[in-house]
XYZ file of N, CA and C in Angstrom:
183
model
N -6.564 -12.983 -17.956
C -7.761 -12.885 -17.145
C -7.945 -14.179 -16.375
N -8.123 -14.217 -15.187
C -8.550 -15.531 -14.272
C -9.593 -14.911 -13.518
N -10.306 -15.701 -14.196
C -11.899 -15.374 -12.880
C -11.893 -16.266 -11.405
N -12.645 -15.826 -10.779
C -12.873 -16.503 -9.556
C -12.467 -18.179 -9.669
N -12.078 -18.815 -8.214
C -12.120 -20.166 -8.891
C -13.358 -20.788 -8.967
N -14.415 -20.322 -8.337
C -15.479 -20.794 -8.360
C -16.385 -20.684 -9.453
N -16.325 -19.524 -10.153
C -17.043 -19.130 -10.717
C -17.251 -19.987 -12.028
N -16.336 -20.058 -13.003
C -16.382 -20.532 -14.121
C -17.143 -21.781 -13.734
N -16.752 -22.373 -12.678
C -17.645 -23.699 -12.798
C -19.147 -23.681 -12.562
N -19.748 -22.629 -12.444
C -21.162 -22.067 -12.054
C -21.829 -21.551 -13.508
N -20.639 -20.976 -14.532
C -21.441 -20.341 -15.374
C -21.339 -21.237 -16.648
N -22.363 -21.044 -17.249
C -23.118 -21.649 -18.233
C -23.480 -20.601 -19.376
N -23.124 -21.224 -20.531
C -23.679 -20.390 -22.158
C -24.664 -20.184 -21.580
N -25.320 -19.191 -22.010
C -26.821 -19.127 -22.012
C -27.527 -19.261 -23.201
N -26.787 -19.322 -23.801
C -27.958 -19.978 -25.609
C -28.134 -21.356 -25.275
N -27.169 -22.397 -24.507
C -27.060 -23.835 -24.844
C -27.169 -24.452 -23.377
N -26.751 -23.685 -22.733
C -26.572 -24.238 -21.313
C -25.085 -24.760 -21.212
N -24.292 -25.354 -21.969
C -23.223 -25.976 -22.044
C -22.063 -25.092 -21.268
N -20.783 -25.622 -20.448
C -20.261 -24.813 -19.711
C -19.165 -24.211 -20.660
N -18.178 -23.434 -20.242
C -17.531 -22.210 -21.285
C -16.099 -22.411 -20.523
N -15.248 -21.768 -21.285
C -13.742 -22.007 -21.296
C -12.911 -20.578 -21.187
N -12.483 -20.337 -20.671
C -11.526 -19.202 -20.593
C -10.601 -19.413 -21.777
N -10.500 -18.205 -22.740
C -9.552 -17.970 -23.773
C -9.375 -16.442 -24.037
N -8.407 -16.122 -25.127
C -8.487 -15.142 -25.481
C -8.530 -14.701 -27.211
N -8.583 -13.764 -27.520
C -8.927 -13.660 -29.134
C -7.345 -12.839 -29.575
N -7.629 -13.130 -31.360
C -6.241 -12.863 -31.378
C -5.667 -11.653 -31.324
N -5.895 -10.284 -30.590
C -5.818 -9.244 -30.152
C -5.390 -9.230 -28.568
N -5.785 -10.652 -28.158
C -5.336 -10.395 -26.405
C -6.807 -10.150 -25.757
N -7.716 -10.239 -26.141
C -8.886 -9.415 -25.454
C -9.530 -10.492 -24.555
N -9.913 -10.938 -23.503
C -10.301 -12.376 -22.915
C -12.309 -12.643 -23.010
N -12.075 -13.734 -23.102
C -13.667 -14.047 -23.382
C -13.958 -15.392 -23.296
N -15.027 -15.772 -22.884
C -15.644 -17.191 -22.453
C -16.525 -17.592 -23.981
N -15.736 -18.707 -24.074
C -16.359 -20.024 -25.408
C -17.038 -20.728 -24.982
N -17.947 -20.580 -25.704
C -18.679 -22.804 -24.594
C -18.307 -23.602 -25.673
N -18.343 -24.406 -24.775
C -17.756 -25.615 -24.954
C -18.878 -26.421 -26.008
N -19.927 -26.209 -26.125
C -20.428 -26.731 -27.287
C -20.315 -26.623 -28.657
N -19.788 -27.822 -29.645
C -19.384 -27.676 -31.193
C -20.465 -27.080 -31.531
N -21.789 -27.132 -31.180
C -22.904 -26.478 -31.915
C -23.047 -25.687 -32.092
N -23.214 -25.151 -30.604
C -23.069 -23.339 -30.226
C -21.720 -22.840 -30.555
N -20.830 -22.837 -29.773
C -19.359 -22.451 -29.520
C -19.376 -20.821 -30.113
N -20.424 -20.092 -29.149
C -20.670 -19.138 -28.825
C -19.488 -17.966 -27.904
N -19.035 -16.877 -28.661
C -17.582 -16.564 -27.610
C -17.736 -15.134 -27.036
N -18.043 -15.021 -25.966
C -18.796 -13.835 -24.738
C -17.208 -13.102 -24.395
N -17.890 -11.782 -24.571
C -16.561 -10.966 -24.376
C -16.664 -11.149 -22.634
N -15.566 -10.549 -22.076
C -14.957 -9.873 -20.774
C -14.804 -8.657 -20.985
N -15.401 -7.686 -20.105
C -14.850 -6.314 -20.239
C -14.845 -5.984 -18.447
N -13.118 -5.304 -18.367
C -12.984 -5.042 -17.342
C -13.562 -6.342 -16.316
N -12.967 -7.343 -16.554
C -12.940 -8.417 -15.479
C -14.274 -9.067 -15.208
N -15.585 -8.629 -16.063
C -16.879 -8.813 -15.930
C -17.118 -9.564 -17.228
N -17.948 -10.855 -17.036
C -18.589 -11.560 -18.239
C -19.561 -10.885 -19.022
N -20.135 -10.859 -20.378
C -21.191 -10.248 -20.548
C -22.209 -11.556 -21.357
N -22.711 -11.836 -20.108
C -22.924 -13.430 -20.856
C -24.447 -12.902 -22.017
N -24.303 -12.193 -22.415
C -26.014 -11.361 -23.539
C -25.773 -12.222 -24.827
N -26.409 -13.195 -25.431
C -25.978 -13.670 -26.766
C -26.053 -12.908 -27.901
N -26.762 -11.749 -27.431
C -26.575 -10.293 -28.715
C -25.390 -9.965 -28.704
N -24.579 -10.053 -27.133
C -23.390 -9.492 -27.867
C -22.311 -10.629 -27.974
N -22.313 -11.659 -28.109
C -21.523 -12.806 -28.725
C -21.565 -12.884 -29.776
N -20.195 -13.408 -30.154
C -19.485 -14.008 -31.120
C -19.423 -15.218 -32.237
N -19.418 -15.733 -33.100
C -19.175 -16.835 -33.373
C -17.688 -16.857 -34.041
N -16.967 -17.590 -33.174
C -15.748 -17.806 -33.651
C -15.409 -18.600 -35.511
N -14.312 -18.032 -35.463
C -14.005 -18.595 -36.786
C -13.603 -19.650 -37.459
C-alpha cells in the first residue's frame, strides 16, 4: 500500500495527535501506527482508505 505522497504527512493519530507510519500486519493487511510509544495505536486500511476511528484500532503487540 502507498498512499498519496502528500498525505501521510497531513495525517495524524487521532487519539494522540502524533503522526503514523505505513506498515503492515503479519497477514499482509496494511495499516497506519503512530508513532507514539504511548499510544502506538494501529488503524486498519481497507481498500486503499484509512479508517482513522480509534474504535476500530488496534493495539499492537
Amino acid at each position: 500500500m502507498q498512499l498519496e505522497a502528500g498525505l501521510l504527512e497531513i495525517l495524524a493519530c487521532p487519539a494522540c495527535h502524533a503522526p503514523l507510519r505505513e506498515e503492515t500486519t503479519e497477514d499482509g493487511a496494511p495499516e497506519l501506527v503512530c508513532g507514539s510509544e504511548n499510544c502506538a495505536l494501529a488503524y486498519p486500511v481497507r481498500d486503499g482508505i484509512p479508517v482513522l476511528l480509534v474504535d476500530e484500532a488496534r493495539r499492537p503487540a
